[in-house]
Structure formats: structure tokens, C-alpha cells
Tab-separated table of C-alpha atoms in Angstrom:
chain	number	residue	atom	x	y	z
C	1262	MET	CA	-15.828	-11.593	-2.106
C	1263	ALA	CA	-18.510	-14.439	-1.983
C	1264	TRP	CA	-18.715	-16.072	1.484
C	1265	SER	CA	-18.160	-19.790	1.931
C	1266	ALA	CA	-19.547	-21.630	5.070
C	1267	GLU	CA	-17.974	-24.740	4.368
C	1268	SER	CA	-14.405	-23.053	4.213
C	1269	ALA	CA	-14.790	-20.984	7.069
C	1270	THR	CA	-16.122	-24.259	9.178
C	1271	LYS	CA	-13.267	-26.273	8.071
C	1272	ALA	CA	-10.627	-23.414	8.930
C	1273	TYR	CA	-12.559	-22.883	12.282
C	1274	LEU	CA	-11.885	-26.456	13.101
C	1275	GLN	CA	-8.298	-26.519	12.002
C	1276	ALA	CA	-7.597	-23.335	14.228
C	1277	LEU	CA	-9.346	-25.296	17.012
C	1278	LYS	CA	-6.828	-27.896	17.082
C	1279	MET	CA	-4.060	-25.342	16.699
C	1280	GLY	CA	-5.502	-23.357	19.733
C	1281	LYS	CA	-4.060	-25.798	22.274
C	1282	ARG	CA	-0.862	-23.039	22.076
C	1283	SER	CA	-3.213	-19.986	22.299
C	1284	LYS	CA	-4.189	-18.446	25.647
C	1285	GLU	CA	-7.280	-16.844	23.503
C	1286	PRO	CA	-8.423	-19.564	20.875
C	1287	ASP	CA	-11.653	-17.889	20.556
C	1288	VAL	CA	-9.797	-14.781	18.986
C	1289	SER	CA	-7.731	-17.303	16.420
C	1290	GLU	CA	-10.872	-19.376	15.588
C	1291	PHE	CA	-12.994	-16.527	14.559
C	1292	ILE	CA	-9.853	-15.223	12.457
C	1293	SER	CA	-9.437	-18.150	10.738
C	1294	ALA	CA	-13.018	-18.876	9.714
C	1295	LEU	CA	-13.415	-15.183	8.633
C	1296	ALA	CA	-10.278	-15.258	6.255
C	1297	ALA	CA	-11.344	-18.801	4.930
C	1298	GLY	CA	-15.000	-17.900	4.698
C	1299	ASN	CA	-14.022	-14.814	2.485
C	1300	SER	CA	-11.915	-17.082	0.218
C	1301	ALA	CA	-8.756	-15.120	0.932
C	1302	GLN	CA	-5.813	-15.625	-1.503
C	1303	LEU	CA	-3.316	-13.456	-0.329
C	1304	MET	CA	-3.405	-13.061	3.547
C	1305	VAL	CA	-0.949	-10.499	5.078
C	1306	GLU	CA	-0.587	-9.810	8.868
C	1307	ALA	CA	1.229	-7.102	10.626
C	1308	CYS	CA	2.478	-8.073	13.981
C	1309	ASP	CA	3.558	-5.669	16.560
C	1310	GLY	CA	5.873	-8.661	18.138
C	1311	ALA	CA	6.703	-12.363	17.322
C	1312	ALA	CA	4.263	-14.257	15.369
C	1313	GLY	CA	1.808	-16.441	17.215
C	1314	ALA	CA	-1.609	-17.932	17.757
C	1315	THR	CA	-3.183	-15.485	15.113
C	1316	THR	CA	-0.654	-16.303	12.663
C	1317	LEU	CA	-1.455	-20.277	13.058
C	1318	ALA	CA	-5.246	-18.944	12.598
C	1319	LEU	CA	-4.164	-17.658	9.046
C	1320	VAL	CA	-2.167	-21.149	8.368
C	1321	ALA	CA	-5.238	-22.985	8.835
C	1322	ALA	CA	-7.193	-20.553	6.517
C	1323	ALA	CA	-4.667	-20.502	3.981
C	1324	ARG	CA	-4.488	-24.372	4.194
C	1325	GLU	CA	-8.445	-24.250	3.072
C	1326	THR	CA	-8.305	-21.654	0.635
C	1327	GLY	CA	-5.212	-22.690	-1.031
C	1328	GLY	CA	-3.726	-18.784	-0.472
C	1329	ARG	CA	-0.771	-17.296	0.509
C	1330	LEU	CA	0.029	-15.984	4.067
C	1331	VAL	CA	2.595	-13.191	4.581
C	1332	CYS	CA	3.688	-12.007	8.300
C	1333	ILE	CA	5.308	-8.737	8.365
C	1334	LEU	CA	7.480	-8.005	11.285
C	1335	PRO	CA	9.083	-5.148	13.110
C	1336	GLY	CA	12.693	-6.696	13.270
C	1337	LEU	CA	15.044	-9.630	12.981
C	1338	HIS	CA	14.729	-10.499	16.493
C	1339	GLU	CA	10.906	-11.038	15.898
C	1340	LEU	CA	11.823	-13.339	12.999
C	1341	GLN	CA	13.727	-15.658	14.955
C	1342	GLN	CA	11.599	-15.879	17.975
C	1343	SER	CA	8.313	-16.297	15.394
C	1344	LYS	CA	10.191	-18.931	13.903
C	1345	GLU	CA	10.686	-20.915	17.022
C	1346	ALA	CA	7.082	-20.333	18.229
C	1347	LEU	CA	5.452	-21.734	15.100
C	1348	GLY	CA	7.572	-24.527	14.801
C	1349	ASP	CA	6.960	-26.436	11.729
C	1350	GLU	CA	4.014	-24.238	10.619
C	1351	ALA	CA	6.531	-21.514	10.155
C	1352	SER	CA	7.286	-23.284	6.481
C	1353	GLU	CA	3.759	-22.089	5.357
C	1354	VAL	CA	4.344	-18.418	6.200
C	1355	GLU	CA	6.304	-16.012	4.110
C	1356	PHE	CA	8.065	-13.665	6.787
C	1357	VAL	CA	8.939	-10.237	5.762
C	1358	VAL	CA	10.632	-7.554	8.035
C	1359	GLY	CA	9.652	-4.020	7.563
C	1360	ASP	CA	7.208	-1.147	7.362
C	1361	ALA	CA	3.658	-2.850	7.110
C	1362	SER	CA	1.943	0.413	5.210
C	1363	THR	CA	4.821	0.662	2.931
C	1364	LEU	CA	4.907	-3.024	2.008
C	1365	LEU	CA	0.975	-3.156	1.436
C	1366	LEU	CA	1.050	-0.518	-1.051
C	1367	SER	CA	4.367	-1.727	-2.765
C	1368	ASP	CA	4.628	-5.780	-2.566
C	1369	TYR	CA	1.088	-6.611	-1.406
C	1370	GLN	CA	-1.372	-4.317	-2.895
C	1371	GLY	CA	-3.461	-7.812	-4.018
C	1372	ALA	CA	-3.894	-8.482	-0.355
C	1373	ASP	CA	-7.653	-9.392	0.284
C	1374	PHE	CA	-7.352	-10.051	3.915
C	1375	VAL	CA	-5.365	-8.034	6.233
C	1376	LEU	CA	-4.813	-8.813	9.908
C	1377	ILE	CA	-3.360	-5.925	11.876
C	1378	ASP	CA	-2.197	-6.000	15.754
C	1379	CYS	CA	-3.588	-2.804	17.011
C	1380	ASP	CA	-0.748	-2.304	19.729
C	1381	LEU	CA	1.507	-1.602	16.685
C	1382	ASP	CA	2.460	1.986	16.226
C	1383	GLY	CA	0.872	3.249	13.249
C	1384	HIS	CA	-1.802	0.835	13.039
C	1385	GLU	CA	-4.593	3.179	11.247
C	1386	GLU	CA	-1.945	4.195	8.465
C	1387	ILE	CA	-1.454	0.118	8.104
C	1388	LEU	CA	-5.637	0.328	7.827
C	1389	GLU	CA	-5.413	3.119	5.155
C	1390	ALA	CA	-2.755	1.332	3.165
C	1391	ALA	CA	-4.763	-1.877	3.196
C	1392	GLN	CA	-7.445	0.346	1.939
C	1393	LEU	CA	-5.893	2.030	-0.976
C	1394	GLY	CA	-4.272	-1.401	-2.068
C	1395	ARG	CA	-7.429	-3.035	-2.884
C	1396	LYS	CA	-10.099	-0.009	-3.435
C	1397	GLN	CA	-11.141	-1.764	-6.733
C	1398	GLU	CA	-11.428	-5.514	-5.583
C	1399	GLY	CA	-12.448	-4.924	-1.805
C	1400	VAL	CA	-10.814	-6.225	1.274
C	1401	VAL	CA	-11.407	-7.401	4.860
C	1402	VAL	CA	-9.448	-5.753	7.448
C	1403	VAL	CA	-9.415	-7.073	11.198
C	1404	GLY	CA	-7.494	-5.445	14.139
C	1405	TYR	CA	-7.175	-7.508	17.169
C	1406	ASN	CA	-6.133	-5.821	20.475
C	1407	ALA	CA	-8.713	-3.106	19.494
C	1408	PHE	CA	-9.642	-2.215	23.204
C	1409	HIS	CA	-6.092	-1.198	23.615
C	1410	SER	CA	-6.220	1.702	20.816
C	1411	GLY	CA	-9.869	2.802	20.615
C	1412	LYS	CA	-12.342	2.365	17.607
C	1413	TRP	CA	-10.686	2.985	14.106
C	1414	GLN	CA	-11.834	6.206	12.322
C	1415	THR	CA	-12.718	4.882	8.975
C	1416	SER	CA	-15.864	5.644	6.614
C	1417	TRP	CA	-15.983	2.061	5.580
C	1418	LYS	CA	-18.464	-0.229	7.173
C	1419	SER	CA	-16.684	-1.283	10.543
C	1420	VAL	CA	-17.810	-3.655	13.485
C	1421	LEU	CA	-15.953	-3.731	17.098
C	1422	LEU	CA	-16.581	-7.193	18.328
C	1423	PRO	CA	-15.718	-7.971	22.259
C	1424	ILE	CA	-14.002	-11.181	21.542
C	1425	GLY	CA	-10.731	-11.298	23.403
C	1426	ASP	CA	-9.104	-7.925	23.823
C	1427	GLY	CA	-11.274	-6.566	21.010
C	1428	LEU	CA	-11.798	-7.326	17.336
C	1429	GLN	CA	-12.253	-4.585	14.760
C	1430	VAL	CA	-13.655	-5.696	11.395
C	1431	VAL	CA	-13.639	-3.412	8.478
C	1432	THR	CA	-15.215	-4.584	5.327
C	1433	ILE	CA	-14.182	-2.733	2.192
C	1434	LYS	CA	-16.305	-3.911	-0.909
C	1435	ALA	CA	-15.352	-3.853	-4.579
C	1436	ALA	CA	-15.842	-0.737	-6.264
C	1437	ALA	CA	-19.157	-1.076	-8.471
C	1438	ARG	CA	-19.093	-0.987	-12.366
C	1439	LYS	CA	-19.759	2.047	-13.905
C	1440	THR	CA	-23.652	1.834	-15.532
C	1441	ASN	CA	-25.461	3.617	-18.103
C	1442	GLY	CA	-27.744	5.288	-15.802
C	1443	HIS	CA	-30.652	2.830	-16.354
C	1444	GLY	CA	-28.981	0.081	-14.223
C	1445	GLY	CA	-26.902	-1.553	-16.928
C	1446	ALA	CA	-23.295	-1.622	-17.755
C	1447	ARG	CA	-21.734	0.753	-20.468
C	1448	ARG	CA	-22.105	-1.312	-23.668
C	1449	SER	CA	-19.361	-1.502	-26.631
C	1450	ARG	CA	-18.712	-2.440	-30.212
C	1451	TRP	CA	-15.793	-2.724	-32.461
C	1452	VAL	CA	-16.124	-0.628	-35.434
C	1453	VAL	CA	-14.019	-1.150	-38.863
C	1454	ARG	CA	-12.874	1.583	-41.331
C	1455	VAL	CA	-11.286	1.034	-44.477
C	1456	ASP	CA	-9.278	4.173	-45.788
C	1457	THR	CA	-10.482	4.209	-49.565
C	1458	CYS	CA	-7.209	5.790	-50.646
C	1459	THR	CA	-4.758	3.412	-48.958
C	1460	GLY	CA	-6.813	0.330	-48.616
C	1461	GLU	CA	-5.803	0.229	-44.727
C	1462	GLU	CA	-8.224	-0.854	-42.150
C	1463	HIS	CA	-8.265	0.848	-39.016
C	1464	VAL	CA	-10.260	-0.773	-35.593
C	1465	TYR	CA	-11.767	1.142	-33.257
C	1466	ARG	CA	-13.551	0.399	-30.178
C	1467	VAL	CA	-16.368	2.482	-29.256
C	1468	THR	CA	-18.059	2.841	-26.011
C	1469	ASN	CA	-21.627	4.346	-25.845
C	1470	PRO	CA	-23.896	4.113	-22.875
C	1471	TYR	CA	-26.842	4.673	-25.479
C	1472	LEU	CA	-25.919	1.980	-27.552
C	1473	ARG	CA	-28.890	-0.316	-26.554
C	1474	GLU	CA	-31.366	2.142	-27.700
C	1475	LEU	CA	-29.384	3.044	-30.946
C	1476	GLU	CA	-29.181	-0.564	-31.751
C	1477	ALA	CA	-32.856	-1.214	-31.169
């Protein structure tokens, strides 16, 4: 995930305009810039209640990156409240009712930016689900209201920021490619063998960490 300062700035400014509805615009602006700066293509938010300022922040980021925004809500009542609260911007959000950790492991494994309300029961399980869903490609997970629940226990790179009621940012980098032990990626080549009896051709792909030395 390459950082884009330009996208982060544009999303920040959009969130600033939307922040007139927010009690804590600094939180929203930071979230928007972080999501857009990481060029997030599938953003998933897990809410404890109805969607609000943080969702609007991701709407601004999605406009900048051209990505999708999914908001997972605990019930139908929150769904109705969310649509009323967001107004016209609600049309830019895919609302889903259900368990966030389950949905992240099934329908939204490709999420590269996950926003979690730390007031939500089981928010640490949601972090784990986001981690498993994108372990190979990498993901940024942000928890807001972090001071309400304490620091996440994670082996990944984590930062607790004193913004609003606390923002916990966890960065899970993409898994590194396997190398041949000399700093280079494993090399491979296609090998064709012809059966002298039948005339049939058989094609094999051979991977050899020492192919460079053998070809030299």
C-alpha cells in the first residue's frame, strides 16, 4: 500500500467540509486522510450504533480513491438511524446488518482499510478477523474510542494516538515474497519433454532457487 499525500490532502479537505456535522471533526479528518492516503479500495466500518461522522469521513476518502465503503451495523434500528443521519451521502454507503468479524472473514476478506468502534463488543475479534482476511496483501486497521477500552493486544505495528477519545492504528504489511536466500525471488522456467513412444508433449514448470547459478 503506497502512501499518496495528494489523496490524503484532498480527502482531508472534503472531510473538513463534512465535519460541520461532527462534534469531533479532527477525528474524522484524520481517518479520511489515512484511508485516502493509503489508496484504500475496500473500506469497512464496524459501528457500535448508527453511522455518523466517521462514516462521512470514509465517504470522502472513497470519493477520492474510487473505492467501496461498507458499513456494518448491529441491527435494523441502527440502519434506519444511519440513513437519516447521513442524508444524501447514505447512497454512497453499502449498509450491512450482522456480525462484523464473521462478515470480514467471509464477504469482505479483501478489505484494505477497516475502521472499528472500540465501544463495540468483541472489537478485538474484529481486529483479528481483519488481520486474517488480508494477511498476504496488508491492511490498515483503525479503532476509534480507543481510550474507552484500553490498548489493543497485537503483535503488529500499533500506535495509540491522543485524538478525540483515542485512535488505535494498526498497520499490517503485506507478506514478503519468498526469496532464494540471496535476496532474490525464486526463479522458474517451463520445460517441455516429448514422449518418444507416443509423440505427446508434456510441459512442466520447474522452480529452482539456484536456477541463476545453473544457467550461468
